[in-house]
Short mmCIF file of C-alpha atoms in Angstrom, two decimals:
data_model
loop_
_atom_site.label_atom_id
_atom_site.label_comp_id
_atom_site.label_asym_id
_atom_site.label_seq_id
_atom_site.Cartn_x
_atom_site.Cartn_y
_atom_site.Cartn_z
CA MET A 458 115.52 146.46 -41.15
CA ARG A 459 113.46 148.52 -38.78
CA LYS A 460 112.47 151.96 -39.85
CA SER A 461 113.56 154.66 -37.44
CA HIS A 462 110.67 156.51 -35.97
CA VAL A 463 111.14 160.24 -35.47
CA MET A 464 108.97 161.66 -32.74
CA PRO A 465 107.29 165.00 -33.45
CA PRO A 466 108.28 167.99 -31.32
CA ALA A 467 106.69 167.90 -27.90
CA SER A 468 103.82 170.23 -27.27
CA VAL A 469 103.89 172.66 -24.39
CA HIS A 470 101.62 170.31 -22.46
CA GLU A 471 103.91 167.33 -23.10
CA MET A 472 106.99 169.29 -22.13
CA GLY A 473 105.75 169.45 -18.57
CA ALA A 474 103.89 172.70 -19.09
CA CYS A 475 103.98 175.45 -16.55
CA ARG A 476 101.37 174.22 -14.13
CA PRO A 477 102.62 172.25 -11.12
CA ARG A 478 101.48 168.74 -10.34
CA GLU A 479 99.53 168.36 -7.13
CA ASP A 480 102.37 166.44 -5.47
CA GLU A 481 104.85 169.22 -6.29
CA LYS A 482 102.94 172.05 -4.67
CA VAL A 483 104.19 173.58 -1.43
CA GLU A 484 101.67 176.26 -0.67
CA SER A 485 101.54 179.05 1.86
CA ALA A 486 98.44 179.85 3.86
CA ASP A 487 97.03 181.98 1.04
CA GLY A 488 97.36 179.16 -1.51
CA HIS A 489 100.44 180.43 -3.36
CA VAL A 490 103.46 178.21 -4.05
CA GLU A 491 106.38 179.54 -2.05
CA VAL A 492 109.96 180.16 -3.16
CA SER A 493 112.22 177.33 -2.01
CA VAL A 494 115.96 177.65 -2.54
CA GLU A 495 116.58 174.09 -1.34
CA ASP A 496 114.04 172.57 -3.74
CA GLY A 497 114.86 174.94 -6.59
CA ARG A 498 111.35 176.33 -6.80
CA TRP A 499 110.96 179.94 -8.03
CA PRO A 500 107.25 180.73 -8.59
CA CYS A 501 106.46 183.91 -10.53
CA CYS A 502 110.07 185.07 -10.40
CA ILE A 503 112.60 186.41 -12.85
CA VAL A 504 115.78 184.52 -12.01
CA TRP A 505 119.39 185.29 -12.89
CA THR A 506 122.72 183.52 -12.94
CA TRP A 507 126.15 184.40 -14.15
CA LEU A 508 127.80 184.05 -17.53
CA PRO A 509 131.30 183.06 -16.43
CA GLY A 510 133.75 185.77 -17.42
CA CYS A 511 131.17 188.17 -18.84
CA THR A 512 129.50 188.70 -15.47
CA GLN A 513 132.74 189.33 -13.63
CA CYS A 514 134.10 191.73 -16.24
CA THR A 515 130.92 193.83 -16.15
CA ALA A 516 130.76 194.13 -12.35
CA GLY A 517 127.84 191.73 -12.15
CA VAL A 518 125.50 193.35 -14.68
CA VAL A 519 125.68 190.91 -17.60
CA GLY A 520 124.25 187.46 -16.97
CA HIS A 521 121.68 184.87 -18.00
CA MET A 522 118.04 184.97 -16.96
CA GLY A 523 114.91 182.86 -16.96
CA ILE A 524 111.38 182.95 -15.59
CA GLY A 525 109.47 180.77 -13.16
CA SER A 526 105.93 179.45 -13.60
CA THR A 527 103.37 179.64 -10.80
CA GLY A 528 104.52 176.17 -9.77
CA GLY A 529 108.15 177.27 -9.59
CA GLN A 530 109.50 175.51 -12.70
CA LEU A 531 112.06 177.56 -14.58
CA TRP A 532 112.05 178.29 -18.30
CA GLU A 533 114.95 179.80 -20.19
CA PHE A 534 116.18 180.42 -23.72
CA LEU A 535 119.52 178.96 -24.78
CA GLY A 536 118.76 178.68 -28.47
CA HIS A 537 116.55 176.44 -30.61
CA GLY A 538 113.45 177.32 -28.63
CA ALA A 539 112.73 177.66 -24.94
CA SER A 540 113.77 174.91 -22.57
CA GLN A 541 113.01 173.93 -19.01
CA GLY A 542 115.74 174.60 -16.48
CA PRO A 543 117.88 171.73 -15.16
CA LYS A 544 116.68 169.64 -12.25
CA GLY A 545 117.48 171.30 -8.98
CA GLY A 546 116.09 174.67 -9.97
CA GLY A 547 119.09 176.25 -11.66
CA LEU A 548 119.65 177.63 -15.13
CA GLY A 549 121.83 176.45 -17.98
CA PHE A 550 124.90 178.36 -16.76
CA GLY A 551 124.64 177.72 -13.06
CA PRO A 552 122.53 178.05 -9.90
CA VAL A 553 120.13 180.93 -9.39
CA LEU A 554 122.21 183.73 -7.87
CA ARG A 555 119.54 186.43 -7.86
CA TYR A 556 115.78 186.43 -8.14
CA LEU A 557 113.05 189.02 -8.46
CA PRO A 558 109.57 187.99 -7.26
CA LEU A 559 106.71 189.44 -9.30
CA ASP A 560 103.02 189.65 -8.49
CA PRO A 561 100.74 187.48 -10.68
CA LYS A 562 97.86 189.78 -9.71
CA LEU A 563 99.43 192.39 -12.01
CA VAL A 564 98.87 190.18 -15.08
CA ARG A 565 96.44 192.00 -17.37
CA ARG A 566 96.03 189.41 -20.15
CA GLY A 567 95.20 185.78 -19.40
CA THR A 568 97.20 184.22 -16.58
CA TRP A 569 100.87 184.09 -15.65
CA ASP A 570 101.28 180.53 -16.92
CA GLU A 571 99.35 181.21 -20.13
CA GLY A 572 101.76 184.05 -20.89
CA ILE A 573 104.75 181.73 -20.50
CA GLU A 574 103.12 178.96 -22.52
CA ALA A 575 102.24 181.33 -25.36
CA THR A 576 105.85 182.53 -25.47
CA ILE A 577 107.19 178.96 -25.47
CA LYS A 578 105.03 178.22 -28.51
CA LYS A 579 106.09 181.43 -30.23
CA TRP A 580 109.79 180.77 -29.64
CA ARG A 581 109.75 177.11 -30.69
CA GLY A 582 112.64 176.52 -33.09
CA ARG A 583 114.03 180.04 -32.76
CA MET A 584 117.81 180.29 -32.70
CA HIS A 585 119.90 182.45 -30.40
CA GLY A 586 120.69 185.85 -31.87
CA ALA A 587 123.33 187.06 -29.40
CA VAL A 588 122.32 190.63 -28.46
CA VAL A 589 119.13 190.59 -30.55
CA SER A 590 117.25 187.42 -29.64
CA ASN A 591 118.36 186.06 -26.29
CA CYS A 592 117.32 185.10 -22.77
CA HIS A 593 116.38 188.69 -21.91
CA SER A 594 114.18 188.87 -25.01
CA PHE A 595 112.46 185.61 -24.02
CA VAL A 596 111.63 186.77 -20.49
CA ALA A 597 110.49 190.15 -21.79
CA ASP A 598 108.25 188.41 -24.33
CA CYS A 599 106.67 186.36 -21.51
CA LEU A 600 105.83 189.58 -19.65
CA ASP A 601 104.58 191.08 -22.89
CA GLU A 602 102.23 188.14 -23.56
CA MET A 603 100.66 188.51 -20.12
CA MET A 604 100.80 192.33 -20.35
CA TYR A 605 102.39 192.46 -16.91
CA ALA A 606 101.50 195.59 -14.93
CA GLY A 607 99.54 196.80 -17.95
CA ILE A 608 102.73 197.60 -19.90
CA PRO A 609 102.19 196.73 -23.59
CA CYS A 610 105.80 197.06 -24.75
CA TRP A 611 107.94 194.71 -22.66
CA GLY A 612 109.51 193.44 -25.87
CA TYR A 613 111.30 196.78 -26.22
CA LEU A 614 112.45 196.79 -22.60
CA SER A 615 114.37 193.53 -22.53
CA TYR A 616 117.69 195.00 -21.42
CA LEU A 617 116.05 197.02 -18.68
CA LEU A 618 115.25 193.65 -17.08
CA ALA A 619 118.97 193.18 -16.39
CA ILE A 620 119.14 196.53 -14.59
CA TRP A 621 115.90 195.76 -12.73
CA VAL A 622 117.30 192.48 -11.43
CA PHE A 623 120.69 194.06 -10.68
CA VAL A 624 119.13 196.84 -8.59
CA LEU A 625 116.19 195.04 -6.93
CA GLY A 626 117.02 191.35 -7.26
CA ARG A 627 117.38 189.35 -4.05
CA PHE A 628 120.15 186.92 -3.22
CA PRO A 629 118.78 183.46 -2.33
CA SER A 630 121.35 182.91 0.42
CA TRP A 631 124.55 184.26 1.92
CA SER A 632 126.62 181.60 0.15
CA ARG A 633 125.21 182.56 -3.25
CA PHE A 634 125.88 186.21 -2.51
CA MET A 635 129.52 185.25 -1.96
CA MET A 636 129.51 183.24 -5.20
CA PHE A 637 128.36 186.38 -6.99
CA PHE A 638 130.46 188.94 -5.13
CA ILE A 639 133.92 187.43 -4.65
CA PRO A 640 134.74 186.48 -8.29
CA THR A 641 133.33 189.80 -9.49
CA LEU A 642 135.38 191.72 -6.93
CA LEU A 643 138.57 189.86 -7.86
CA VAL A 644 138.18 190.40 -11.60
CA VAL A 645 137.17 194.07 -11.28
CA GLY A 646 140.04 194.65 -8.84
CA PHE A 647 142.51 193.02 -11.22
CA LEU A 648 141.28 195.11 -14.15
CA LEU A 649 141.51 198.32 -12.14
CA ILE A 650 145.09 197.55 -11.08
CA PHE A 651 146.06 196.52 -14.61
CA PHE A 652 144.70 199.67 -16.26
CA SER A 653 145.96 201.99 -13.52
CA ARG A 654 149.49 200.63 -13.94
CA GLY A 655 149.24 200.99 -17.68
CA SER A 656 148.20 204.63 -17.46
CA ALA A 657 150.92 205.36 -14.86
CA GLN A 658 153.63 204.10 -17.21
CA LYS A 659 152.63 206.52 -19.97
#
């Protein structure tokens, strides 16, 4: 009988790392990789998608987020360590519905990609902790590792990221705006009618 061979966990480098291959780069005139909705490339962005049901019932505030490397690859936390986003540039729960571009020049420790890689190593094997250890915590830890904008306490600001994206996040396209807006409007409208009728009957 053959002995089964168990492969050791992949290193950050083996997992594809954060740095883009030369044939994947689509650069602007200043040498930066550009955001591409069609190709699912989100360089140096915080990205957000819905959590079906939770997002609609909270008027679009609650959702799932990830972070893009300088090459545009997405990383997220779904439990049992960080993972790379699905092919096509989305996240585990759906396509990117909102994104917030950040400036890698504001990194104060190492580089943007080194901050993500350090966080991937740190979070290897970590399980999801609902409201304690989640996707917001992972993205905040990435910003903390790179000391983004000189702020040394991103780890304590994880839930402010949701508000930041909600207020300043961009919609990738008109169709994705409608994907975000219409279900949320329907659910919120239904809840308002339901509770208003209930209070009127008392």
